[in-house]
Amino acid sequence: MVKHVMSATQASNAARRVMQRADELAEISETPGQVTRVYLSPEHLRANYLVAGWMEQIGMTTWQDAVGNICGRYEGAREGAQAILLGSHLDTVRNAGRYDGMLGVLAALEVVSFLHQHDIQLEQAIEIAGFGDEEGTRFGITLLGSRGITGTWPDNWLECEDAAGTNVAQALVNAGFDPSRIRSAARSAEEFSAYLELHIEQGPVLEQENLALGVVTAINGARRLKCSFTGEAGHAGTVPMMIRKDALAAAAAWITYVESATGAYSPDIVATVGTLQCLPGAANVIPGEIQLTLDIRSPRDSDLEELLENLLSEARRIGAQRGVDFSAETYYSIRATPCDASLQQHLSSAVTAVQGRSLSLPSGAGHDAIAIAQCWPVGMLFVRCGRGISHHPAESVIETDVMQAVQAYVQTVIALALKNTLAEFNDAPENEALSLVASCVAITAWAESLVAARPYQTVDRLMQHAAQLTLAWKSTELNQALTAHPRIGEKVQGDGTDAEMSKREQSSVDTQNSALTLALAQGNAKYEAQFGRVFLIRAKGCSGDEILSELHRRLNHSPAQEEFEALEQLRQITLLRLEGVFAQ
Ligand code: 2AL
């Protein structure tokens, strides 16, 4: 059975590559010595080009979509399979750090690199998106990349202007895109089963807990309110204390209440009075009016609403006690984005396996996952960053944390992408069960016997029975099976599952080495003249030269010896393919 765990050495190599690539991406900036990369800029396109190159090195097909996201696909065991989408963004704030967004894209590349290196094709495909805009640095509107994929760009976005007066439509044209085609970036619901995003925490919780990784429960919902306390201004020297209507004293009482009540409510809800203006603002005048803002955030909308109601009624109570009016108006509101429970569970078990325990925490910052959650279940993995600093050149992560992050990411993706194929095989109607194993070998009777003996308790039992059945094969079965095995060294034709499998198995002879191709063609011709059928060998894992020398060795066989050998090779190819179908 294929072993799908990333070793410490593999993870360490992957983490080193992630750090190097983050440095390489950081060089692509509009301001030398700083990192600033904004949507639809020449730097955005250069970053896309660089990332596409990395995607192609690990067997992904790539494309830049109609809103400027760079996308790659690593095919599953069946072409056109539903995919798990991994992603984050490649744009930055001005004078940014080098990990916010980029770390998620680079770690996703390491997940696919691991699959590619080990020739693992999962039940589901893996796609990676490097989103073009999450931060909203250029146009003041955010999540343009991820909302391109969900197809939810509001109509008026094309008219939004940057500081130089260039609108989104013109910027698209300048960067080589067609504003009338942005809808074509949208993906349909069935294309993805889930979205995962790895991101730096951008806060201090993991560092305090001395942990490299955490699992996000939800991206906080938020409200911002403009509040005012209106009392009565008066002479600071003449108005006695007992009859004052001091707006600042009321506000001060309320601010301390906001702090204590929020702290007591629950550990993951936060509220902040971040601005305060005192009118008329003179040393010798009793404050008549206070304008302030309240920012409140929670991973649960219901908690946010309950606490907010409590805070506002306390403000009114304090005001009433002091003869001061209180009013509040919401000017910004976003609902919480809960992460999918099952994705959280998958992430938590991978994190526990890697670092001994898992910690769940909400995200205080916004992410592409907010947009994606409108269409697909989302899960997020947080990586510790130094002192919680982000949106700043001092943003940092450590390589050993990235190592653990990549290990947990690989484990999660593989667990998600491997459906329980045995259960599916046991329960499927006969024709579906047949088609699941049909591509292993073109011997219908074998597949029928395998299906007839269902259910199997374990994959091992299924493999044992399948192997047993192959022992009955004779020359009739061999000749039947050969129809599905292209000659070694010839370009594999067709696009069915068996053709795909042959192509992968024979990848070592799919080469520009014309001497090898010629020698194989000559050997094949000789073999066919001698034995009357195509030369068959279990090609997976063999180099082109090894295959050629086996071909020459087997030309010395007697017909009976060679039939025995060819049947043995056919058994091996079949069982290897079957193992691939039921890999877990
Ligand atoms: C093949 C094939 O399709 N897969 C494999 O391992 N060998 N074909 C062949 N002629 O040996």
Short mmCIF file of C-alpha atoms in Angstrom, two decimals, residues 80-568:
data_model
loop_
_atom_site.label_atom_id
_atom_site.label_comp_id
_atom_site.label_asym_id
_atom_site.label_seq_id
_atom_site.Cartn_x
_atom_site.Cartn_y
_atom_site.Cartn_z
CA GLY A 80 -11.97 15.73 -14.72
CA ALA A 81 -12.45 14.64 -11.09
CA GLN A 82 -13.84 17.10 -8.58
CA ALA A 83 -11.03 19.09 -6.98
CA ILE A 84 -9.98 20.37 -3.60
CA LEU A 85 -9.02 24.02 -4.02
CA LEU A 86 -5.99 25.25 -2.07
CA GLY A 87 -5.13 28.91 -2.13
CA SER A 88 -4.34 32.30 -0.77
CA HIS A 89 -3.30 35.63 -2.26
CA LEU A 90 -0.20 37.03 -3.94
CA ASP A 91 -0.98 40.75 -3.58
CA THR A 92 0.27 42.79 -0.63
CA VAL A 93 -0.36 45.96 1.31
CA ARG A 94 2.19 48.77 0.85
CA ASN A 95 5.53 48.08 2.49
CA ALA A 96 4.30 44.62 3.42
CA GLY A 97 5.81 41.47 4.87
CA ARG A 98 6.64 38.51 2.67
CA TYR A 99 4.38 35.79 4.10
CA ASP A 100 0.84 37.21 4.39
CA GLY A 101 -0.91 35.36 1.54
CA MET A 102 2.22 34.08 -0.18
CA LEU A 103 2.90 31.44 2.49
CA GLY A 104 -0.45 29.78 1.70
CA VAL A 105 0.28 29.55 -2.01
CA LEU A 106 3.84 28.30 -1.48
CA ALA A 107 2.76 25.66 1.08
CA ALA A 108 0.04 24.46 -1.32
CA LEU A 109 2.73 23.99 -3.98
CA GLU A 110 4.59 21.71 -1.56
CA VAL A 111 1.48 19.58 -1.08
CA VAL A 112 1.24 19.00 -4.82
CA SER A 113 5.01 18.58 -5.12
CA PHE A 114 4.82 15.72 -2.60
CA LEU A 115 2.03 14.02 -4.58
CA HIS A 116 3.92 14.52 -7.83
CA GLN A 117 7.23 13.20 -6.47
CA HIS A 118 5.53 10.05 -5.22
CA ASP A 119 3.39 9.67 -8.31
CA ILE A 120 0.23 9.75 -6.17
CA GLN A 121 -3.01 10.38 -7.99
CA LEU A 122 -5.82 10.89 -5.51
CA GLU A 123 -9.52 10.33 -5.93
CA GLN A 124 -9.90 14.10 -6.22
CA ALA A 125 -7.81 16.54 -8.23
CA ILE A 126 -5.94 19.34 -6.46
CA GLU A 127 -6.15 22.91 -7.70
CA ILE A 128 -4.16 25.87 -6.45
CA ALA A 129 -5.23 29.50 -6.78
CA GLY A 130 -2.90 32.44 -6.20
CA PHE A 131 -5.48 35.19 -5.84
CA GLY A 132 -4.71 38.53 -7.48
CA ASP A 133 -6.29 40.80 -4.88
CA GLU A 134 -7.24 40.17 -1.30
CA GLU A 135 -5.88 43.23 0.43
CA GLY A 136 -7.70 45.87 -1.60
CA THR A 137 -4.57 48.04 -1.64
CA ARG A 138 -5.09 49.54 -5.09
CA PHE A 139 -8.83 50.08 -5.50
CA GLY A 140 -10.08 50.08 -1.90
CA ILE A 141 -12.35 47.11 -2.63
CA THR A 142 -11.22 43.74 -1.37
CA LEU A 143 -11.28 40.05 -2.34
CA LEU A 144 -11.41 40.74 -6.08
CA GLY A 145 -9.53 37.51 -6.84
CA SER A 146 -11.62 35.11 -4.78
CA ARG A 147 -14.85 36.88 -5.73
CA GLY A 148 -13.85 36.37 -9.36
CA ILE A 149 -13.87 32.61 -8.73
CA THR A 150 -17.27 32.76 -7.02
CA GLY A 151 -18.58 35.00 -9.80
CA THR A 152 -19.82 37.66 -7.36
CA TRP A 153 -18.18 40.86 -8.56
CA PRO A 154 -20.75 43.64 -8.11
CA ASP A 155 -21.42 45.51 -11.36
CA ASN A 156 -20.00 48.78 -10.04
CA TRP A 157 -16.56 47.35 -9.28
CA LEU A 158 -15.33 48.03 -12.81
CA GLU A 159 -15.73 51.77 -12.18
CA CYS A 160 -13.78 51.88 -8.90
CA GLU A 161 -10.68 54.02 -9.29
CA ASP A 162 -7.17 53.85 -7.88
CA ALA A 163 -5.30 56.89 -6.54
CA ALA A 164 -4.18 57.84 -10.06
CA GLY A 165 -7.77 57.80 -11.39
CA THR A 166 -7.44 54.54 -13.35
CA ASN A 167 -10.53 52.41 -12.91
CA VAL A 168 -10.64 48.61 -12.59
CA ALA A 169 -11.89 48.18 -16.18
CA GLN A 170 -9.00 50.21 -17.61
CA ALA A 171 -6.48 48.49 -15.32
CA LEU A 172 -7.75 45.11 -16.59
CA VAL A 173 -7.26 46.24 -20.18
CA ASN A 174 -3.79 47.64 -19.40
CA ALA A 175 -2.81 44.27 -17.93
CA GLY A 176 -4.08 42.38 -20.99
CA PHE A 177 -7.49 41.27 -19.67
CA ASP A 178 -10.96 41.83 -21.10
CA PRO A 179 -13.38 43.46 -18.61
CA SER A 180 -16.36 42.02 -20.48
CA ARG A 181 -15.09 38.49 -19.73
CA ILE A 182 -14.60 38.64 -15.96
CA ARG A 183 -17.55 36.28 -15.42
CA SER A 184 -15.61 33.52 -17.13
CA ALA A 185 -13.36 33.30 -14.05
CA ALA A 186 -16.35 31.93 -12.10
CA ARG A 187 -16.26 28.22 -11.29
CA SER A 188 -19.33 26.08 -10.94
CA ALA A 189 -20.31 24.61 -7.58
CA GLU A 190 -19.63 20.96 -8.55
CA GLU A 191 -16.03 21.68 -9.55
CA PHE A 192 -14.74 21.88 -5.97
CA SER A 193 -15.52 19.85 -2.88
CA ALA A 194 -13.69 22.13 -0.45
CA TYR A 195 -11.35 25.09 -0.07
CA LEU A 196 -8.36 25.10 2.26
CA GLU A 197 -6.24 28.11 3.06
CA LEU A 198 -3.02 28.17 5.04
CA HIS A 199 -2.12 31.62 6.39
CA ILE A 200 0.04 33.30 8.98
CA GLU A 201 -1.95 33.96 12.14
CA GLN A 202 -1.35 37.73 12.14
CA GLY A 203 -1.90 37.65 15.90
CA PRO A 204 -0.03 36.50 19.01
CA VAL A 205 -2.12 33.53 20.22
CA LEU A 206 -0.06 30.65 18.79
CA GLU A 207 3.14 32.26 19.99
CA GLN A 208 1.71 32.56 23.50
CA GLU A 209 0.63 28.93 23.40
CA ASN A 210 4.07 27.94 22.12
CA LEU A 211 2.54 26.20 19.11
CA ALA A 212 3.46 26.30 15.43
CA LEU A 213 -0.04 25.57 14.11
CA GLY A 214 -3.67 26.21 14.89
CA VAL A 215 -7.02 25.45 13.25
CA VAL A 216 -9.38 28.30 12.51
CA THR A 217 -12.94 27.97 13.84
CA ALA A 218 -14.34 30.97 11.99
CA ILE A 219 -13.35 34.26 10.50
CA ASN A 220 -14.75 36.82 12.87
CA GLY A 221 -17.83 38.79 12.05
CA ALA A 222 -17.46 42.48 12.84
CA ARG A 223 -19.48 45.64 13.48
CA ARG A 224 -18.26 49.18 13.66
CA LEU A 225 -20.38 51.89 15.22
CA LYS A 226 -20.11 55.65 15.51
CA CYS A 227 -21.29 56.54 19.00
CA SER A 228 -21.85 59.81 20.78
CA PHE A 229 -22.50 60.89 24.35
CA THR A 230 -24.14 64.31 24.47
CA GLY A 231 -24.21 66.16 27.80
CA GLU A 232 -23.84 69.84 28.52
CA ALA A 233 -20.72 71.95 28.21
CA GLY A 234 -20.13 74.40 31.04
CA HIS A 235 -17.61 76.41 32.98
CA ALA A 236 -15.06 74.13 34.62
CA GLY A 237 -14.72 76.51 37.55
CA THR A 238 -18.33 77.45 38.32
CA VAL A 239 -20.59 74.42 37.76
CA PRO A 240 -20.79 72.25 40.90
CA MET A 241 -19.91 68.56 40.49
CA MET A 242 -23.36 67.29 41.43
CA ILE A 243 -25.22 69.07 38.61
CA ARG A 244 -22.81 68.49 35.77
CA LYS A 245 -23.70 66.53 32.58
CA ASP A 246 -20.10 65.55 31.72
CA ALA A 247 -20.12 63.58 28.45
CA LEU A 248 -16.49 62.46 28.86
CA ALA A 249 -17.05 61.08 32.37
CA ALA A 250 -20.01 59.08 30.99
CA ALA A 251 -17.92 57.83 28.07
CA ALA A 252 -15.06 56.90 30.41
CA ALA A 253 -17.40 54.85 32.61
CA TRP A 254 -18.73 53.11 29.52
CA ILE A 255 -15.29 52.39 28.03
CA THR A 256 -14.16 50.58 31.16
CA TYR A 257 -17.44 48.63 31.08
CA VAL A 258 -16.82 47.66 27.43
CA GLU A 259 -13.45 46.29 28.44
CA SER A 260 -14.59 44.30 31.48
CA ALA A 261 -17.89 43.00 30.07
CA THR A 262 -16.24 41.84 26.82
CA GLY A 263 -13.42 40.14 28.71
CA ALA A 264 -15.97 38.32 30.88
CA TYR A 265 -18.23 37.32 27.98
CA SER A 266 -16.00 34.82 26.16
CA PRO A 267 -12.30 34.52 25.36
CA ASP A 268 -12.73 34.83 21.60
CA ILE A 269 -14.83 38.00 21.40
CA VAL A 270 -13.13 41.41 21.29
CA ALA A 271 -14.36 45.00 21.51
CA THR A 272 -12.36 48.18 21.12
CA VAL A 273 -13.00 51.88 21.47
CA GLY A 274 -10.36 53.03 19.03
CA THR A 275 -11.11 56.72 18.46
CA LEU A 276 -12.41 59.45 20.71
CA GLN A 277 -13.07 63.12 20.13
CA CYS A 278 -13.88 65.48 22.99
CA LEU A 279 -15.91 68.65 22.31
CA PRO A 280 -15.46 71.48 22.73
CA GLY A 281 -12.05 70.28 23.94
CA ALA A 282 -10.76 72.98 26.26
CA ALA A 283 -9.01 72.62 29.61
CA ASN A 284 -11.50 74.92 31.33
CA VAL A 285 -14.72 73.58 29.79
CA ILE A 286 -16.76 70.59 30.94
CA PRO A 287 -16.92 68.15 27.97
CA GLY A 288 -20.30 68.58 26.28
CA GLU A 289 -20.01 65.94 23.60
CA ILE A 290 -17.95 62.83 22.95
CA GLN A 291 -17.75 61.10 19.62
CA LEU A 292 -16.16 57.67 19.62
CA THR A 293 -16.09 54.45 17.66
CA LEU A 294 -16.77 50.93 18.84
CA ASP A 295 -15.34 47.95 16.94
CA ILE A 296 -16.62 44.53 18.03
CA ARG A 297 -15.73 41.13 16.55
CA SER A 298 -16.71 37.54 17.20
CA PRO A 299 -16.57 34.16 15.46
CA ARG A 300 -20.32 33.81 16.26
CA ASP A 301 -22.83 36.38 15.01
CA SER A 302 -25.31 35.54 17.78
CA ASP A 303 -22.71 36.25 20.50
CA LEU A 304 -21.73 39.46 18.80
CA GLU A 305 -25.32 40.63 18.71
CA GLU A 306 -26.01 39.66 22.32
CA LEU A 307 -22.90 41.36 23.69
CA LEU A 308 -23.42 44.45 21.54
CA GLU A 309 -26.99 44.79 22.80
CA ASN A 310 -25.69 44.55 26.36
CA LEU A 311 -22.97 47.18 25.75
CA LEU A 312 -25.40 49.62 24.17
CA SER A 313 -27.99 49.29 26.90
CA GLU A 314 -25.28 49.89 29.51
CA ALA A 315 -24.28 53.06 27.62
CA ARG A 316 -27.88 54.25 27.77
CA ARG A 317 -28.10 53.36 31.48
CA ILE A 318 -24.88 55.25 32.30
CA GLY A 319 -26.10 58.18 30.21
CA ALA A 320 -29.51 58.26 31.91
CA GLN A 321 -27.88 58.23 35.33
CA ARG A 322 -25.78 61.27 34.37
CA GLY A 323 -28.28 63.18 32.27
CA VAL A 324 -26.26 62.45 29.11
CA ASP A 325 -27.81 61.24 25.84
CA PHE A 326 -26.32 58.30 24.06
CA SER A 327 -26.70 57.37 20.39
CA ALA A 328 -25.02 54.83 18.13
CA GLU A 329 -25.05 54.12 14.41
CA THR A 330 -23.58 51.06 12.66
CA TYR A 331 -21.46 52.04 9.65
CA TYR A 332 -19.75 48.71 8.88
CA SER A 333 -21.01 45.18 9.33
CA ILE A 334 -19.79 41.81 8.17
CA ARG A 335 -21.13 38.45 9.27
CA ALA A 336 -18.84 35.75 10.65
CA THR A 337 -17.61 33.05 8.27
CA PRO A 338 -17.70 29.72 10.10
CA CYS A 339 -15.18 27.13 8.93
CA ASP A 340 -16.67 23.79 7.93
CA ALA A 341 -16.84 21.38 10.91
CA SER A 342 -15.54 18.36 9.03
CA LEU A 343 -12.65 20.31 7.48
CA GLN A 344 -11.77 21.59 10.97
CA GLN A 345 -11.73 18.00 12.19
CA HIS A 346 -9.45 16.85 9.36
CA LEU A 347 -7.10 19.77 10.00
CA SER A 348 -7.11 19.17 13.77
CA SER A 349 -6.19 15.50 13.46
CA ALA A 350 -3.34 16.35 11.08
CA VAL A 351 -2.13 19.14 13.40
CA THR A 352 -2.31 16.79 16.41
CA ALA A 353 -0.33 14.15 14.53
CA VAL A 354 2.35 16.70 13.68
CA GLN A 355 2.68 18.85 16.84
CA GLY A 356 1.16 16.68 19.57
CA ARG A 357 -1.95 18.79 20.14
CA SER A 358 -4.23 21.06 18.20
CA LEU A 359 -5.51 24.48 19.11
CA SER A 360 -8.66 26.03 17.67
CA LEU A 361 -8.85 29.78 17.32
CA PRO A 362 -10.86 32.36 15.41
CA SER A 363 -9.36 34.61 12.78
CA GLY A 364 -9.46 38.28 13.63
CA ALA A 365 -8.40 39.26 10.12
CA GLY A 366 -10.27 38.80 6.86
CA HIS A 367 -9.18 36.22 4.26
CA ASP A 368 -10.05 34.94 0.79
CA ALA A 369 -11.93 32.15 2.57
CA ILE A 370 -14.68 34.68 3.37
CA ALA A 371 -15.53 35.00 -0.31
CA ILE A 372 -15.04 31.32 -1.13
CA ALA A 373 -17.33 30.27 1.74
CA GLN A 374 -20.28 31.64 -0.25
CA CYS A 375 -19.93 28.65 -2.60
CA TRP A 376 -17.80 25.95 -0.94
CA PRO A 377 -16.95 24.62 2.54
CA VAL A 378 -13.81 26.31 3.83
CA GLY A 379 -11.07 25.33 6.27
CA MET A 380 -8.07 27.35 7.45
CA LEU A 381 -4.75 26.42 8.99
CA PHE A 382 -2.83 29.13 10.88
CA VAL A 383 0.93 29.27 11.21
CA ARG A 384 2.60 31.18 14.06
CA CYS A 385 4.23 34.46 13.07
CA GLY A 386 6.78 36.39 15.09
CA ARG A 387 5.12 38.60 17.77
CA GLY A 388 1.91 38.45 15.75
CA ILE A 389 3.24 41.17 13.47
CA SER A 390 1.87 41.45 9.93
CA HIS A 391 1.30 44.07 7.24
CA HIS A 392 4.81 45.17 8.11
CA PRO A 393 8.31 44.36 6.82
CA ALA A 394 9.09 42.72 10.19
CA GLU A 395 6.53 39.98 9.49
CA SER A 396 8.30 36.65 10.14
CA VAL A 397 7.82 32.90 10.29
CA ILE A 398 10.34 30.25 11.24
CA GLU A 399 11.39 27.45 8.95
CA THR A 400 10.68 24.66 11.47
CA ASP A 401 7.08 25.93 11.80
CA VAL A 402 6.73 25.90 8.03
CA MET A 403 8.03 22.34 8.06
CA GLN A 404 5.25 21.26 10.42
CA ALA A 405 2.72 23.30 8.46
CA VAL A 406 3.57 21.53 5.22
CA GLN A 407 3.41 18.12 6.91
CA ALA A 408 -0.03 18.85 8.36
CA TYR A 409 -1.22 20.32 5.07
CA VAL A 410 -0.13 17.24 3.09
CA GLN A 411 -1.79 14.92 5.58
CA THR A 412 -5.05 16.86 5.53
CA VAL A 413 -5.28 17.08 1.77
CA ILE A 414 -4.54 13.40 1.27
CA ALA A 415 -7.07 12.32 3.90
CA LEU A 416 -9.70 14.52 2.24
CA ALA A 417 -8.94 13.53 -1.31
CA LEU A 418 -8.96 9.78 -0.69
CA LYS A 419 -12.56 8.77 -0.57
CA ASN A 420 -13.28 5.46 1.06
CA THR A 421 -13.18 3.56 -2.18
CA LEU A 422 -13.62 0.13 -0.57
CA ALA A 423 -16.96 1.10 0.96
CA GLU A 424 -18.02 2.58 -2.37
CA PHE A 425 -17.00 -0.63 -4.19
CA ASN A 426 -18.81 -2.86 -1.69
CA ASP A 427 -22.05 -0.85 -1.90
CA ALA A 428 -22.15 0.14 -5.58
CA PRO A 429 -24.55 -1.45 -8.10
CA GLU A 430 -22.82 -4.22 -10.09
CA ASN A 431 -22.14 -2.15 -13.23
CA GLU A 432 -20.58 0.70 -11.22
CA ALA A 433 -18.43 -1.70 -9.22
CA LEU A 434 -17.30 -3.28 -12.51
CA SER A 435 -16.36 0.05 -13.99
CA LEU A 436 -14.33 0.91 -10.89
CA VAL A 437 -11.97 -2.04 -11.52
CA ALA A 438 -12.34 -2.40 -15.29
CA SER A 439 -9.33 -0.23 -16.06
CA CYS A 440 -7.00 -2.59 -14.14
CA VAL A 441 -7.04 -5.25 -16.86
CA ALA A 442 -9.09 -5.96 -20.00
CA ILE A 443 -10.28 -9.37 -18.76
CA THR A 444 -14.00 -9.04 -18.08
CA ALA A 445 -14.34 -12.41 -16.35
CA TRP A 446 -11.71 -11.39 -13.78
CA ALA A 447 -13.53 -8.15 -12.95
CA GLU A 448 -16.85 -10.01 -12.74
CA SER A 449 -15.46 -12.60 -10.33
CA LEU A 450 -13.94 -9.84 -8.20
CA VAL A 451 -17.25 -7.99 -8.06
CA ALA A 452 -19.24 -11.18 -7.41
CA ALA A 453 -17.22 -11.92 -4.26
CA ARG A 454 -18.13 -8.60 -2.56
CA PRO A 455 -18.24 -7.42 0.18
CA TYR A 456 -14.61 -7.30 1.26
CA GLN A 457 -13.76 -6.54 4.89
CA THR A 458 -10.46 -4.91 4.09
CA VAL A 459 -8.44 -3.78 1.09
CA ASP A 460 -5.91 -6.52 1.94
CA ARG A 461 -8.59 -9.21 1.59
CA LEU A 462 -9.69 -7.73 -1.71
CA MET A 463 -6.07 -7.69 -2.94
CA GLN A 464 -5.55 -11.31 -1.88
CA HIS A 465 -8.67 -12.45 -3.68
CA ALA A 466 -7.77 -10.46 -6.78
CA ALA A 467 -4.28 -12.03 -6.81
CA GLN A 468 -5.80 -15.51 -6.42
CA LEU A 469 -8.05 -14.90 -9.43
CA THR A 470 -5.10 -13.91 -11.61
CA LEU A 471 -3.51 -17.36 -11.07
CA ALA A 472 -6.16 -18.92 -13.32
CA TRP A 473 -5.09 -16.86 -16.33
CA LYS A 474 -3.81 -18.72 -19.41
CA SER A 475 -2.95 -17.69 -22.97
CA THR A 476 -6.58 -16.76 -23.79
CA GLU A 477 -6.67 -14.19 -20.99
CA LEU A 478 -3.20 -12.93 -21.93
CA ASN A 479 -4.31 -12.24 -25.50
CA GLN A 480 -7.51 -10.56 -24.32
CA ALA A 481 -5.58 -8.29 -21.97
CA LEU A 482 -2.99 -7.25 -24.52
CA THR A 483 -5.51 -5.20 -26.47
CA ALA A 484 -5.32 -2.62 -23.67
CA HIS A 485 -1.53 -2.45 -23.43
CA PRO A 486 0.16 -0.16 -25.90
CA ARG A 487 3.62 -1.11 -27.14
CA ILE A 488 6.40 0.01 -24.89
CA GLY A 489 8.03 3.12 -26.34
CA GLU A 490 5.13 4.14 -28.59
CA LYS A 491 3.05 7.22 -27.83
CA VAL A 492 0.00 6.08 -25.83
CA GLN A 493 -3.19 6.85 -27.76
CA GLY A 494 -6.65 7.45 -26.33
CA ASP A 495 -7.81 9.25 -23.21
CA GLY A 496 -9.62 6.57 -21.17
CA THR A 497 -8.57 5.69 -17.63
CA ASP A 498 -6.55 2.69 -18.87
CA ALA A 499 -4.72 4.84 -21.45
CA GLU A 500 -3.94 7.36 -18.70
CA MET A 501 -2.59 4.56 -16.53
CA SER A 502 -0.43 3.18 -19.34
CA LYS A 503 0.92 6.64 -20.02
CA ARG A 504 1.95 7.05 -16.39
CA GLU A 505 3.39 3.56 -16.14
CA GLN A 506 5.43 4.08 -19.28
CA SER A 507 6.58 7.60 -18.49
CA SER A 508 10.26 6.54 -18.44
CA VAL A 509 10.13 5.63 -22.13
CA ASP A 510 8.08 8.68 -23.16
CA THR A 511 11.31 10.41 -24.03
CA GLN A 512 13.19 12.49 -26.57
CA ASN A 513 15.90 9.81 -26.52
CA SER A 514 15.53 8.65 -30.10
CA ALA A 515 18.20 5.94 -29.75
CA LEU A 516 16.15 4.30 -27.00
CA THR A 517 12.88 4.72 -28.91
CA LEU A 518 14.45 3.15 -31.99
CA ALA A 519 16.01 0.25 -30.05
CA LEU A 520 12.64 -0.45 -28.37
CA ALA A 521 10.83 -0.35 -31.72
CA GLN A 522 13.33 -2.83 -33.21
CA GLY A 523 13.11 -5.08 -30.13
CA ASN A 524 9.29 -4.95 -30.15
CA ALA A 525 9.22 -5.96 -33.85
CA LYS A 526 11.56 -8.86 -33.23
CA TYR A 527 9.55 -9.99 -30.19
CA GLU A 528 6.25 -9.87 -32.09
CA ALA A 529 7.71 -11.85 -35.00
CA GLN A 530 9.03 -14.46 -32.57
CA PHE A 531 6.08 -14.80 -30.12
CA GLY A 532 3.11 -13.48 -32.10
CA ARG A 533 2.01 -10.90 -29.53
CA VAL A 534 3.05 -7.53 -28.06
CA PHE A 535 5.94 -7.48 -25.55
CA LEU A 536 4.49 -6.87 -22.08
CA ILE A 537 6.36 -5.63 -19.03
CA ARG A 538 5.41 -3.97 -15.76
CA ALA A 539 7.01 -0.67 -16.69
CA LYS A 540 6.36 1.35 -13.54
CA GLY A 541 9.57 2.02 -11.65
CA CYS A 542 11.82 0.75 -14.50
CA SER A 543 14.12 3.01 -16.48
CA GLY A 544 14.05 2.92 -20.28
CA ASP A 545 17.37 1.07 -20.33
CA GLU A 546 16.13 -1.54 -17.86
CA ILE A 547 13.08 -2.17 -20.01
CA LEU A 548 15.24 -2.51 -23.11
CA SER A 549 17.59 -5.01 -21.47
CA GLU A 550 14.60 -7.05 -20.19
CA LEU A 551 13.24 -7.11 -23.74
CA HIS A 552 16.57 -8.45 -25.03
CA ARG A 553 16.77 -11.03 -22.24
CA ARG A 554 13.27 -12.31 -22.90
CA LEU A 555 13.94 -12.71 -26.62
CA ASN A 556 16.05 -15.72 -25.59
CA HIS A 557 13.04 -17.45 -23.94
CA SER A 558 11.24 -20.48 -25.33
CA PRO A 559 7.57 -19.73 -26.21
CA ALA A 560 6.37 -21.54 -23.04
CA GLN A 561 8.84 -19.73 -20.77
CA GLU A 562 7.89 -16.42 -22.32
CA GLU A 563 4.16 -16.97 -21.96
CA PHE A 564 4.73 -17.70 -18.27
CA GLU A 565 6.79 -14.50 -17.92
CA ALA A 566 4.28 -12.32 -19.81
CA LEU A 567 1.44 -13.62 -17.63
CA GLU A 568 3.46 -12.78 -14.52
#
